[in-house]
mmCIF file of C-alpha atoms in Angstrom:
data_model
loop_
_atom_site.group_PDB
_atom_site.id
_atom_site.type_symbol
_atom_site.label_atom_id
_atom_site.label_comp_id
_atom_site.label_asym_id
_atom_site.label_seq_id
_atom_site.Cartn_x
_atom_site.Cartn_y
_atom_site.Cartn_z
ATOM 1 C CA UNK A 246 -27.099 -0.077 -7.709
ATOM 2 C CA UNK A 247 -26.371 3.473 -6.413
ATOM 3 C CA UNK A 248 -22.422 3.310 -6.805
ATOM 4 C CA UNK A 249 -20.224 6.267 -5.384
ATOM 5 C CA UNK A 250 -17.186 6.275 -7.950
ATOM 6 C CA UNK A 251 -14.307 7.855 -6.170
ATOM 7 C CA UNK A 252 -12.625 10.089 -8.719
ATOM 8 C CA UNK A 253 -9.086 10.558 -7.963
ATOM 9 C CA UNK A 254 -8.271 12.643 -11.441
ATOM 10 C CA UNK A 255 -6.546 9.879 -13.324
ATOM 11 C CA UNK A 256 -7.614 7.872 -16.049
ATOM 12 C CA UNK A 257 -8.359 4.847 -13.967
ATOM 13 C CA UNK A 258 -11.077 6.351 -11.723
ATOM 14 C CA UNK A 259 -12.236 8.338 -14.656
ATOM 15 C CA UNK A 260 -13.236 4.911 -17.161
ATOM 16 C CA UNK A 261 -14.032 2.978 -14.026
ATOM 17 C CA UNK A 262 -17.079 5.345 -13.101
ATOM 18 C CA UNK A 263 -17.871 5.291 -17.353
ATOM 19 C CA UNK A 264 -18.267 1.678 -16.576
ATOM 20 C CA UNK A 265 -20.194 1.893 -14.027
ATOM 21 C CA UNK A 266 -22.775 4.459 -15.784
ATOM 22 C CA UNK A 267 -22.795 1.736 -19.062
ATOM 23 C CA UNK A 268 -23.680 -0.933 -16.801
ATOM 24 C CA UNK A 269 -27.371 1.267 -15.887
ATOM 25 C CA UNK A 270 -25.959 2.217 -12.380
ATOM 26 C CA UNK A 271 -26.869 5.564 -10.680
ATOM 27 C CA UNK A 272 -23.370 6.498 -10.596
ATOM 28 C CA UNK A 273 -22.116 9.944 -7.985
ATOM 29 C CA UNK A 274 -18.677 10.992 -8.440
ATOM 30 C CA UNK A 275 -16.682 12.372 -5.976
ATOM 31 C CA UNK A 276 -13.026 13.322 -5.546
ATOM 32 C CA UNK A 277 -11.472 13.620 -2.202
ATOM 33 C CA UNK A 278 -9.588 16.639 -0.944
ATOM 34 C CA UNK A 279 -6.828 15.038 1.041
ATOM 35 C CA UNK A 280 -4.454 18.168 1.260
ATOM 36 C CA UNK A 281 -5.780 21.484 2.870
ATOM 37 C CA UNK A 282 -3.004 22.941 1.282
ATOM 38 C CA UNK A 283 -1.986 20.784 -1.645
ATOM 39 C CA UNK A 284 -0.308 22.493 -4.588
ATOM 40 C CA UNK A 285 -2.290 23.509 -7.698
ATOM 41 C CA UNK A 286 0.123 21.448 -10.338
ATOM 42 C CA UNK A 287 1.107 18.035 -10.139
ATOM 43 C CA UNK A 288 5.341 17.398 -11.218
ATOM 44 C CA UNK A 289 4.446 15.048 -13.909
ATOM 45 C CA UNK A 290 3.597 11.505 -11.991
ATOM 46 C CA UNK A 291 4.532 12.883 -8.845
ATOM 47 C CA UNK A 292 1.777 13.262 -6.202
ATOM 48 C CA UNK A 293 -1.975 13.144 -6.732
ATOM 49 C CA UNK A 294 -4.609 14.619 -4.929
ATOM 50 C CA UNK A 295 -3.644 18.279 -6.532
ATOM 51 C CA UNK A 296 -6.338 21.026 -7.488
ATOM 52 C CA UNK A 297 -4.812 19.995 -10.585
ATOM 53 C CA UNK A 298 -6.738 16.319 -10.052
ATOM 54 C CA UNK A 299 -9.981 17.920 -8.654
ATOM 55 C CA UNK A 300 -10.081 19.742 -11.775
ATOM 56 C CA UNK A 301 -9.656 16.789 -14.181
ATOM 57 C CA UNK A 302 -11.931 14.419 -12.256
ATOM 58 C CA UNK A 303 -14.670 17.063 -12.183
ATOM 59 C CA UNK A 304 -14.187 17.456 -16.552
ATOM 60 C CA UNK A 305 -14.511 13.572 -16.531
ATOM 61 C CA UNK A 306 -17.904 13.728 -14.486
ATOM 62 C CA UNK A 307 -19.352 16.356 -16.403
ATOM 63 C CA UNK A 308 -18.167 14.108 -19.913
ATOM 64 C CA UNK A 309 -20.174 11.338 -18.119
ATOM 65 C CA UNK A 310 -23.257 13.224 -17.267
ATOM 66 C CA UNK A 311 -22.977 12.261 -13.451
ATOM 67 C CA UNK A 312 -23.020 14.556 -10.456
ATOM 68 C CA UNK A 313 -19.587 14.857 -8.885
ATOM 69 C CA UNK A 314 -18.776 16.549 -5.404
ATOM 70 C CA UNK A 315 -15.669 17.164 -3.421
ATOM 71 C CA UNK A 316 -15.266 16.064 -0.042
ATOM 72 C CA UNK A 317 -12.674 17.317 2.884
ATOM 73 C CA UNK A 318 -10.882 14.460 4.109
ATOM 74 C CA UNK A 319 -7.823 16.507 4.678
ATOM 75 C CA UNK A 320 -8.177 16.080 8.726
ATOM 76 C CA UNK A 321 -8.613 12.315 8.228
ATOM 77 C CA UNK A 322 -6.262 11.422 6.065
ATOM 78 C CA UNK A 323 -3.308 13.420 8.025
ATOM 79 C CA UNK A 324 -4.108 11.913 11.302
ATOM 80 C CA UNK A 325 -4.654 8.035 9.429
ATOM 81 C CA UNK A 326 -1.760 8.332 6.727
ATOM 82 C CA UNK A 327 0.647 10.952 7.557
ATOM 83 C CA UNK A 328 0.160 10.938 11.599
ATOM 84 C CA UNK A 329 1.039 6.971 11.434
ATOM 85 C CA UNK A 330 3.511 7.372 8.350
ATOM 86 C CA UNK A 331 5.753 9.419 10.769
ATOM 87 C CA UNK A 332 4.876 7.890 13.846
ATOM 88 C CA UNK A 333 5.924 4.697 11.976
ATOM 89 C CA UNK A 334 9.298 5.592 10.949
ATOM 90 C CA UNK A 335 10.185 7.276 14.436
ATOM 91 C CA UNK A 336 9.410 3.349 15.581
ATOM 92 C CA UNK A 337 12.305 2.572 13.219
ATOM 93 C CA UNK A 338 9.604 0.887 10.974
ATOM 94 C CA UNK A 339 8.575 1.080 7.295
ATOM 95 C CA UNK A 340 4.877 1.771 6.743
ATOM 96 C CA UNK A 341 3.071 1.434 3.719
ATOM 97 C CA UNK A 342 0.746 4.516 3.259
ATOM 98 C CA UNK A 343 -0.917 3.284 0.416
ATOM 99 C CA UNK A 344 -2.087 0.443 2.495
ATOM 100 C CA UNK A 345 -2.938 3.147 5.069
ATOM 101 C CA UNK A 346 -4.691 5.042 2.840
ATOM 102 C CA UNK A 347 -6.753 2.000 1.547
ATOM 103 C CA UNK A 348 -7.621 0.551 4.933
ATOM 104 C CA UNK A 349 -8.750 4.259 6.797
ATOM 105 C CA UNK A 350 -10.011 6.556 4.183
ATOM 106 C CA UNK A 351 -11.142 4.950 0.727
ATOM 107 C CA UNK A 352 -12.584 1.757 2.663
ATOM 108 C CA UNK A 353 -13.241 3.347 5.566
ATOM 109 C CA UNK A 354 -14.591 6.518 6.122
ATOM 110 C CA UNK A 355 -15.627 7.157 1.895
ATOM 111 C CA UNK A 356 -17.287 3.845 2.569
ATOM 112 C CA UNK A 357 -18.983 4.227 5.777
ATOM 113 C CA UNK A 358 -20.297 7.586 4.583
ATOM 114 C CA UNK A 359 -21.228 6.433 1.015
ATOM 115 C CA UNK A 360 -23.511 3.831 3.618
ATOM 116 C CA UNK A 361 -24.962 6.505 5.681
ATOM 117 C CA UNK A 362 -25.898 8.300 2.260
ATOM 118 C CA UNK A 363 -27.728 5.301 0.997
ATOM 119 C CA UNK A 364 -25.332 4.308 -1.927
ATOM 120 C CA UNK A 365 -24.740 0.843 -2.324
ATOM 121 C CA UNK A 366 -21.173 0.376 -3.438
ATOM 122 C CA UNK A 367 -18.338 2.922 -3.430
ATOM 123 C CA UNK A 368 -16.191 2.441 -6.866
ATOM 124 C CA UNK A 369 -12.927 2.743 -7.692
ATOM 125 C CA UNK A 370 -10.545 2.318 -10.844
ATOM 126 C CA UNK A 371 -8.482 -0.351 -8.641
ATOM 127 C CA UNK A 372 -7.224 -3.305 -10.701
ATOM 128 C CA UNK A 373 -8.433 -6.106 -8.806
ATOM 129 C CA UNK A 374 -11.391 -8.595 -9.350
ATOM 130 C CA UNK A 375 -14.461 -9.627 -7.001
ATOM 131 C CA UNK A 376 -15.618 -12.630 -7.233
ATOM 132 C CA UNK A 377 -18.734 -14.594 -5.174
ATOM 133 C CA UNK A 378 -17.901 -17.533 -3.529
ATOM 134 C CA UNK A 379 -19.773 -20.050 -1.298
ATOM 135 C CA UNK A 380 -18.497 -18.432 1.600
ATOM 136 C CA UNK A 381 -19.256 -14.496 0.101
ATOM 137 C CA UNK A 382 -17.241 -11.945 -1.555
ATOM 138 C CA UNK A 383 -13.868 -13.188 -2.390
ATOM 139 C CA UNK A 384 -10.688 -10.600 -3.292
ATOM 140 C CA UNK A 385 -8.558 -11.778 -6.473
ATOM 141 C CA UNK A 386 -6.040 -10.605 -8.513
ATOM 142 C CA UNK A 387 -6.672 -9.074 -11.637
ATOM 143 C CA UNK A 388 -6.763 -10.348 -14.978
ATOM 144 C CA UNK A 389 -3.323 -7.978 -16.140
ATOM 145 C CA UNK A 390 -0.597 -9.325 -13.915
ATOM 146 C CA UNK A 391 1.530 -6.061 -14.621
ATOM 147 C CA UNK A 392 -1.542 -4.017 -13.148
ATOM 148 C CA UNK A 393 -2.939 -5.985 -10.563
ATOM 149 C CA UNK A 394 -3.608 -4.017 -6.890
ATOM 150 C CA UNK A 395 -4.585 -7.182 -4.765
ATOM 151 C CA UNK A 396 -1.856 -6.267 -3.152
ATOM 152 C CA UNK A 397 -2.524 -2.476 -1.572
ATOM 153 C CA UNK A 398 -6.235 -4.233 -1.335
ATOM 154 C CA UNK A 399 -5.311 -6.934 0.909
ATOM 155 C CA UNK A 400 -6.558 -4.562 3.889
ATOM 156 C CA UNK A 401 -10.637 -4.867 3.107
ATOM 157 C CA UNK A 402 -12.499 -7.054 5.248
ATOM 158 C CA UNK A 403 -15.268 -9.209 4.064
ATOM 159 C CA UNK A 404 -17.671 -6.314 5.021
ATOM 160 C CA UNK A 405 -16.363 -3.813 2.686
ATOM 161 C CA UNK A 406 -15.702 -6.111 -0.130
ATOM 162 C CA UNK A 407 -19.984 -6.498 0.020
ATOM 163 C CA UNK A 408 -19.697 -3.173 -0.569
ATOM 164 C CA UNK A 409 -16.872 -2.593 -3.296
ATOM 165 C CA UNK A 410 -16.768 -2.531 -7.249
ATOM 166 C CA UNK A 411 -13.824 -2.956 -9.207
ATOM 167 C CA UNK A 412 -15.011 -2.407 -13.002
ATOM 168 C CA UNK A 413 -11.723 -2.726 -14.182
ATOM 169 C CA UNK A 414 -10.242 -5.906 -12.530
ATOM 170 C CA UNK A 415 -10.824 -8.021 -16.018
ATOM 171 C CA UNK A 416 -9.505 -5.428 -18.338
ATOM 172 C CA UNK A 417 -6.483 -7.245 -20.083
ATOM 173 C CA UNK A 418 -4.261 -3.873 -20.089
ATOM 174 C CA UNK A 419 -3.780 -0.597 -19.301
ATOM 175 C CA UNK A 420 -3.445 -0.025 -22.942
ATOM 176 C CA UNK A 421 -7.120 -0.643 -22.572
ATOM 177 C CA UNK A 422 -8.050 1.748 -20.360
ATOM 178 C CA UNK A 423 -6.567 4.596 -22.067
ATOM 179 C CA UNK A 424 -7.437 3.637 -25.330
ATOM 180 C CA UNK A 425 -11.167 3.415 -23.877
ATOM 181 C CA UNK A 426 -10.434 6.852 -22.683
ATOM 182 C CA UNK A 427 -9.586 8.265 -25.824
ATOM 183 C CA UNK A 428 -12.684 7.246 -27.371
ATOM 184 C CA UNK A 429 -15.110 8.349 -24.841
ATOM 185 C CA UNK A 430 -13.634 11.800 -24.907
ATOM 186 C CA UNK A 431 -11.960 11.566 -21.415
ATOM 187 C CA UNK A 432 -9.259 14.396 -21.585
ATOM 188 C CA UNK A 433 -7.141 12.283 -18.922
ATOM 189 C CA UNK A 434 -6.656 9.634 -21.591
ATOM 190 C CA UNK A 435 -2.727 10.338 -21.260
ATOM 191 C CA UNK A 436 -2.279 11.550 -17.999
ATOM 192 C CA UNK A 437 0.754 10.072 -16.529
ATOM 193 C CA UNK A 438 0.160 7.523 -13.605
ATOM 194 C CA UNK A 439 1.140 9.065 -9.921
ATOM 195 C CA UNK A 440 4.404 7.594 -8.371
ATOM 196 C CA UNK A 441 5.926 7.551 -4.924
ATOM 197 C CA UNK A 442 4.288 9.292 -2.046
ATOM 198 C CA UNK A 443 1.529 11.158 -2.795
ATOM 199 C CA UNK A 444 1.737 13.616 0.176
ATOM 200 C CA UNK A 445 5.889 13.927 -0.565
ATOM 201 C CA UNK A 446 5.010 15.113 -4.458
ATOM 202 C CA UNK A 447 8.362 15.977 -4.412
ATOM 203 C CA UNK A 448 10.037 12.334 -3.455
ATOM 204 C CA UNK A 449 12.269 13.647 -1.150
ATOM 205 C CA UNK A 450 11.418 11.476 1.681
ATOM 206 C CA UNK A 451 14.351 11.564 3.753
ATOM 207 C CA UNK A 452 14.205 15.340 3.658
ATOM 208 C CA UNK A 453 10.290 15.078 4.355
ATOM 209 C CA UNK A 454 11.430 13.156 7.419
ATOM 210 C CA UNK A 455 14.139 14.813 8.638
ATOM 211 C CA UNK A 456 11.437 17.833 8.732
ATOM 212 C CA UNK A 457 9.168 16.220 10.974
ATOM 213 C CA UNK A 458 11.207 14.152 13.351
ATOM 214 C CA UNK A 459 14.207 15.756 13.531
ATOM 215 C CA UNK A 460 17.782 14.754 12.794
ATOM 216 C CA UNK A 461 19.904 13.110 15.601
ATOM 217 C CA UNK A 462 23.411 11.524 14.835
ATOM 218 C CA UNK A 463 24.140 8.094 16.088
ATOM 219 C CA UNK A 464 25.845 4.831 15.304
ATOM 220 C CA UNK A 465 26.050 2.523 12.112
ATOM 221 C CA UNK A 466 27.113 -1.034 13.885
ATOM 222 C CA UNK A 467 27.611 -4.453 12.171
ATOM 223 C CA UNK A 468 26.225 -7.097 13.625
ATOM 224 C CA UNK A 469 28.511 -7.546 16.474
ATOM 225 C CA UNK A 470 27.955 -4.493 17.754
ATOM 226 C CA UNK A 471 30.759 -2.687 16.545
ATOM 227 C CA UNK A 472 30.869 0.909 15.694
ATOM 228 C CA UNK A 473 32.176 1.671 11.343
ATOM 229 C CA UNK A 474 30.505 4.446 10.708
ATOM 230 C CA UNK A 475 27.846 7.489 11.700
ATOM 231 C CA UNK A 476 24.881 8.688 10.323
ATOM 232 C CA UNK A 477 22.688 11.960 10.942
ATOM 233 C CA UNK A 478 19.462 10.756 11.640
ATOM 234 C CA UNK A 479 18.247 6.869 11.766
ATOM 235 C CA UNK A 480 15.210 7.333 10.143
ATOM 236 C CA UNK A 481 17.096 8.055 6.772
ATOM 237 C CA UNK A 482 17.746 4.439 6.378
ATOM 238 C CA UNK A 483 15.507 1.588 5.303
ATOM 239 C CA UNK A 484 16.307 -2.236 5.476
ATOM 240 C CA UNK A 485 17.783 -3.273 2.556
ATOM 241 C CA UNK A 486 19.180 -0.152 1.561
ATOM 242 C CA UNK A 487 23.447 -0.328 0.328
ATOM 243 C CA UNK A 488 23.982 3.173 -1.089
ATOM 244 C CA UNK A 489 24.141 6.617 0.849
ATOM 245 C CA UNK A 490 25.851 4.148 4.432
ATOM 246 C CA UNK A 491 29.921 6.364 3.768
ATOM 247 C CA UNK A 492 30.970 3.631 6.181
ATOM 248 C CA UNK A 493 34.440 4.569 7.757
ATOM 249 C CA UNK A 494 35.342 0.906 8.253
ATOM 250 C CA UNK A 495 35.475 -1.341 5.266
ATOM 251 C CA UNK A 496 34.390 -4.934 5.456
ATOM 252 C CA UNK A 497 37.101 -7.211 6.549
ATOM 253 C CA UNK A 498 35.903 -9.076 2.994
ATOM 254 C CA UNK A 499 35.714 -5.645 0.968
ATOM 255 C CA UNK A 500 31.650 -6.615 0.154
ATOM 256 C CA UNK A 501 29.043 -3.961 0.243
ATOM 257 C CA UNK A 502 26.869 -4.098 3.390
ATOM 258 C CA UNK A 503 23.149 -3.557 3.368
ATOM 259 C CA UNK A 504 21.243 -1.663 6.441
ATOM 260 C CA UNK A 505 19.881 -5.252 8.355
ATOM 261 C CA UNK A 506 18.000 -3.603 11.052
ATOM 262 C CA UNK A 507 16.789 0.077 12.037
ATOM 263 C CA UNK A 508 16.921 0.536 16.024
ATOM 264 C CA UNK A 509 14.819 4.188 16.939
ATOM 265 C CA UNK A 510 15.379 3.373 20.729
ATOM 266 C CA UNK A 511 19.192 3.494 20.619
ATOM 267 C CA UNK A 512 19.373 5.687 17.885
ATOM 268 C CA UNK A 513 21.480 3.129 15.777
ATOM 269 C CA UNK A 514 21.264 1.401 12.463
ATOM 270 C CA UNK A 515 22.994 -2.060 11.885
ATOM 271 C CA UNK A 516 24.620 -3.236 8.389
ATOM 272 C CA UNK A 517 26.221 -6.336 7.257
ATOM 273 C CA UNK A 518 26.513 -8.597 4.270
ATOM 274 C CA UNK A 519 23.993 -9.005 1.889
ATOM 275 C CA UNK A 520 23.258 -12.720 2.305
ATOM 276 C CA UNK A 521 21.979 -11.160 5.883
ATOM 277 C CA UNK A 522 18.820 -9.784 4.602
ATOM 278 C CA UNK A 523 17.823 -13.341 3.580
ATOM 279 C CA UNK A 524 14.389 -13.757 6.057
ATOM 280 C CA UNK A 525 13.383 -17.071 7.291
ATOM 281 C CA UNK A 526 10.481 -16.211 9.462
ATOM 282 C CA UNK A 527 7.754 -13.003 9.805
ATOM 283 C CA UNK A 528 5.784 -12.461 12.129
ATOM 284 C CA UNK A 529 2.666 -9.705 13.396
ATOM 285 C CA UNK A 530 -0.405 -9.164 15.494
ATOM 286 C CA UNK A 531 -2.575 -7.002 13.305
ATOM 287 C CA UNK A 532 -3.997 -8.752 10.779
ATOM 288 C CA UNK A 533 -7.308 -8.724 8.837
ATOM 289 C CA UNK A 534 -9.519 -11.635 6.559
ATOM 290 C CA UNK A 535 -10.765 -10.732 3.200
ATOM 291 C CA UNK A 536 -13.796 -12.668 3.561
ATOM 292 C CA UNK A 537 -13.897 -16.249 5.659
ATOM 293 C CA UNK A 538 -10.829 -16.484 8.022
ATOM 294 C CA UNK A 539 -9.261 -19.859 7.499
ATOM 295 C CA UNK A 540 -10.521 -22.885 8.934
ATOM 296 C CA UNK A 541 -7.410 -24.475 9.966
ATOM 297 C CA UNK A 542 -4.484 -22.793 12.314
ATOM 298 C CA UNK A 543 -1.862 -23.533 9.784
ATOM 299 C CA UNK A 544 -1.865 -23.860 5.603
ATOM 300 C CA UNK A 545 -0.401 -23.830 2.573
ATOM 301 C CA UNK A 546 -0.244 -20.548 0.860
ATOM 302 C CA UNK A 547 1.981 -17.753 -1.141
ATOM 303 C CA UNK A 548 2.906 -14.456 1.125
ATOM 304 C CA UNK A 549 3.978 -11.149 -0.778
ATOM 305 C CA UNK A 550 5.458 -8.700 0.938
ATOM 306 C CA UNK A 551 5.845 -5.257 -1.669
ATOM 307 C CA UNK A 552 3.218 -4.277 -3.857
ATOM 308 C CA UNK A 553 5.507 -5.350 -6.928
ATOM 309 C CA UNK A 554 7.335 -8.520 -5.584
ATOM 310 C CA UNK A 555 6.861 -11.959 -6.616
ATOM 311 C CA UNK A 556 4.520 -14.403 -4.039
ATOM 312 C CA UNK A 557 6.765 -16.612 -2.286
ATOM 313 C CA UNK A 558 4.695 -20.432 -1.197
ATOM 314 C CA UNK A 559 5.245 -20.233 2.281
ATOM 315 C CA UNK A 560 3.125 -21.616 5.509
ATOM 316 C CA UNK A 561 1.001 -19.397 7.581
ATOM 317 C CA UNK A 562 0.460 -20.267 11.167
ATOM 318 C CA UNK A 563 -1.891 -18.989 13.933
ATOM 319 C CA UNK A 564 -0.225 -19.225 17.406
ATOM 320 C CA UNK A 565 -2.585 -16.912 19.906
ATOM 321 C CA UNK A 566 -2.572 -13.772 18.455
ATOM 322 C CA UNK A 567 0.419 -13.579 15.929
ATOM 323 C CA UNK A 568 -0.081 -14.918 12.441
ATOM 324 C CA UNK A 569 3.495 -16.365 11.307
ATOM 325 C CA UNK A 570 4.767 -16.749 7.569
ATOM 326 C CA UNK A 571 7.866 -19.663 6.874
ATOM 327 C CA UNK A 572 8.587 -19.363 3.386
ATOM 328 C CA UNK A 573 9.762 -22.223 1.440
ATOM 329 C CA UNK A 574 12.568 -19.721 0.223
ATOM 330 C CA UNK A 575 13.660 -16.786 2.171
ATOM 331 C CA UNK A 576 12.199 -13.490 1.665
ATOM 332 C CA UNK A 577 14.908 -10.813 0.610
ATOM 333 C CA UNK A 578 15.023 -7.703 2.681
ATOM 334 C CA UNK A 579 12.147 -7.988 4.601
ATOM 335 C CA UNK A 580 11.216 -4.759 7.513
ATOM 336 C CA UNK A 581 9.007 -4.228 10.291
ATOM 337 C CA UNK A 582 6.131 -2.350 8.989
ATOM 338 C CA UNK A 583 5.639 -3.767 5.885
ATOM 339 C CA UNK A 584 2.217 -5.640 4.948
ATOM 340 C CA UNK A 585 2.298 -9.089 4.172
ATOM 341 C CA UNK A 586 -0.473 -10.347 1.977
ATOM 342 C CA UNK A 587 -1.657 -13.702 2.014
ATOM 343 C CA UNK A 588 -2.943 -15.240 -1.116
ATOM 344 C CA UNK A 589 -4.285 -19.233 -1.956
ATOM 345 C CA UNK A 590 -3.651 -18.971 -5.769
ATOM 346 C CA UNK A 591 -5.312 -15.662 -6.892
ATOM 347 C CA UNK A 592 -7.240 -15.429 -4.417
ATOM 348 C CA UNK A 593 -6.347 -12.398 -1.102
ATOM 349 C CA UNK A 594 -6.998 -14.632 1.920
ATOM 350 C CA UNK A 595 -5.653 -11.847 4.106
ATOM 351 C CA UNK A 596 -3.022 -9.624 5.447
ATOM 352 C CA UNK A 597 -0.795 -8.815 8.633
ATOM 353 C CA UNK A 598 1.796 -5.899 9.100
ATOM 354 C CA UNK A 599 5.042 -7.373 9.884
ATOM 355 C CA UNK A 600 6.211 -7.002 13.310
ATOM 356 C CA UNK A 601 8.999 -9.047 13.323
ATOM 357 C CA UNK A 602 11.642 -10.968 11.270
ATOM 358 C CA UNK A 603 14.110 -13.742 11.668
ATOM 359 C CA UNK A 604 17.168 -13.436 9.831
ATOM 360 C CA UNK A 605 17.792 -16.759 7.484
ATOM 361 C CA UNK A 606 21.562 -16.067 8.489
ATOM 362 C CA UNK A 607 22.272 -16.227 12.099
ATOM 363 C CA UNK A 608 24.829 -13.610 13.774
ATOM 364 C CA UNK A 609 27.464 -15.374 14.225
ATOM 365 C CA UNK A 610 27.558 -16.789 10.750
#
């Protein structure tokens, strides 16, 4: 094949496209510029997509023996990733970049231009396996559990999985890989893994945030509605989240409370016990098949909802144009904006962002 390995700089991307050359492939590498005006050194994991990672990616191609290019994405990948990322949390939602990031730039327009160029298969150093089943190209999970990006995957359709290669989705560890590295003289061999949000190298989201949108105080309310504390800006808070609330009005049963429910329109976020973020029902409208959609309306299958939780077996239900998850135990914490993926065993069926949740515990409890 004519494979387009995207580079990113790490040690991943770096032995996937070695693979890729070993298997006889005509292999391109190419790293994408994603920041017009991205800083020149990475702070150690934090952030990718540095000069820093151009450099390193370009040293691995040139190890290799392969061509490697750099391509501009910056305007894309602000108005797909950090456009919605902000217009997301404004919504009082919590978006999932990488899934973003995934879904409109490394499957989307990397892919769609690898097409026009007359490669084959864009690459990647994604742990995930392909398989072909009867019905096509099927999405699994990887061989190392610990590793395995299904997950952040979960966004491809059937169109771009014909088009995808994952040369590292049966490796048994990361160990592996960088071992691998080592010996083929790949100077990222130790290069530290990238954490958090690439485009907030720092990690300082809320700060991030509070940059973009603004700051405006409001109300923390429990679930009846009634006013125990004040915050300085709602999109500070996720669901889930117990420290950072400085609640003026202790809980009549002196228990932590846990932000339930983010609310952008009235500017106010509401807490309560932690049984409360116990979910008994998701539901959304934009959702995607990796491969063949299923053939009944409602099935048996496992639903995760981070990229590092545990499946839950749950039932998935089609009612007009809402997908619905019941899990057989409730999901802890769950928040609009999130991605649900779908899996039957190891295998990504599909994946919806969450629009709405029903609390396992009702209000009055």
């Amino acid at each position: 094949m004519r494979v387009l390995a995207a580079m990113s700089g790490g040690v991943d991307s770096a032995v996937a496209a070695a693979r890729a050359v070993d298997a006889g492939h005509e292999v391109v590498g190419v790293h994408l510029a994603l920041s017009r005006a991205g800083g020149t050194l990475r702070a150690g994991s934090r952030g990718c997509c540095t000069i820093e990672d151009a450099m390193d990616a370009r040293r691995a191609a040139d190890r290799l023996g392969i061509p490697f290019y750099v391509w501009d994405f910056s305007e894309r990948f602000r108005e797909d990733v950090i456009d919605d990322f902000v217009a997301e949390y404004q919504a009082g939602r919590t978006p999932n970049p990488c899934m973003r990031c995934n879904e409109k730039i490394k499957f989307a327009a990397l892919l769609e231009r690898a097409l026009e160029l007359g490669f084959d298969a864009v690459c990647t150093g994604h742990y995930a396996l392909l398989v072909d089943g009867p019905d096509g190209r099927e999405l699994h999970r990887a061989s190392d559990a610990a590793k395995d990006q299904s997950y952040v995957l979960g966004v491809l359709t059937a169109e771009q999985l014909a088009h995808t290669y994952f040369p590292l989705g049966t490796t048994p560890s990361k160990a592996e890989v960088r071992a691998e590295a080592e010996e083929r003289g790949l100077t990222v061999a130790q290069k530290p893994d990238s954490h958090d949000i690439c485009f907030i190298p720092d990690g300082d989201t809320r700060g991030w945030l509070a940059d973009k949108v603004g700051a405006e105080a409001g109300e923390i309310v429990d679930r009846s509605g009634a006013v125990v504390g004040t915050h300085a800006g709602a999109h500070a808070f996720t669901v889930g989240q117990r420290r950072g609330l400085q609640l003026g009005v202790p809980a009549s049963d002196g228990k932590p409370r846990f932000v339930l429910e983010v609310r952008p329109v009235d500017n106010r976020v509401v807490v309560g016990p932690k049984e409360a973020l116990a979910t008994a029902e998701i539901g959304g409208g934009r959702f995607t098949w990796a491969g063949r959609s299923p053939r009944e309306r409602s099935f048996v299958c496992e639903a995760q909802i981070r990229a590092h939780a545990d499946p839950v077996p749950a039932r998935a239900e089609l009612r007009d144009d809402e997908i619905v998850i019941v899990p057989e135990t409730p999901f802890d914490g769950v928040a609009p904006g999130q991605t649900a993926v779908i899996y039957d065993g190891t295998r990504v069926i599909g994946q919806f962002t969450i629009d709405r949740t029903v609390s396992a515990v009702p209000a009055h409890a």
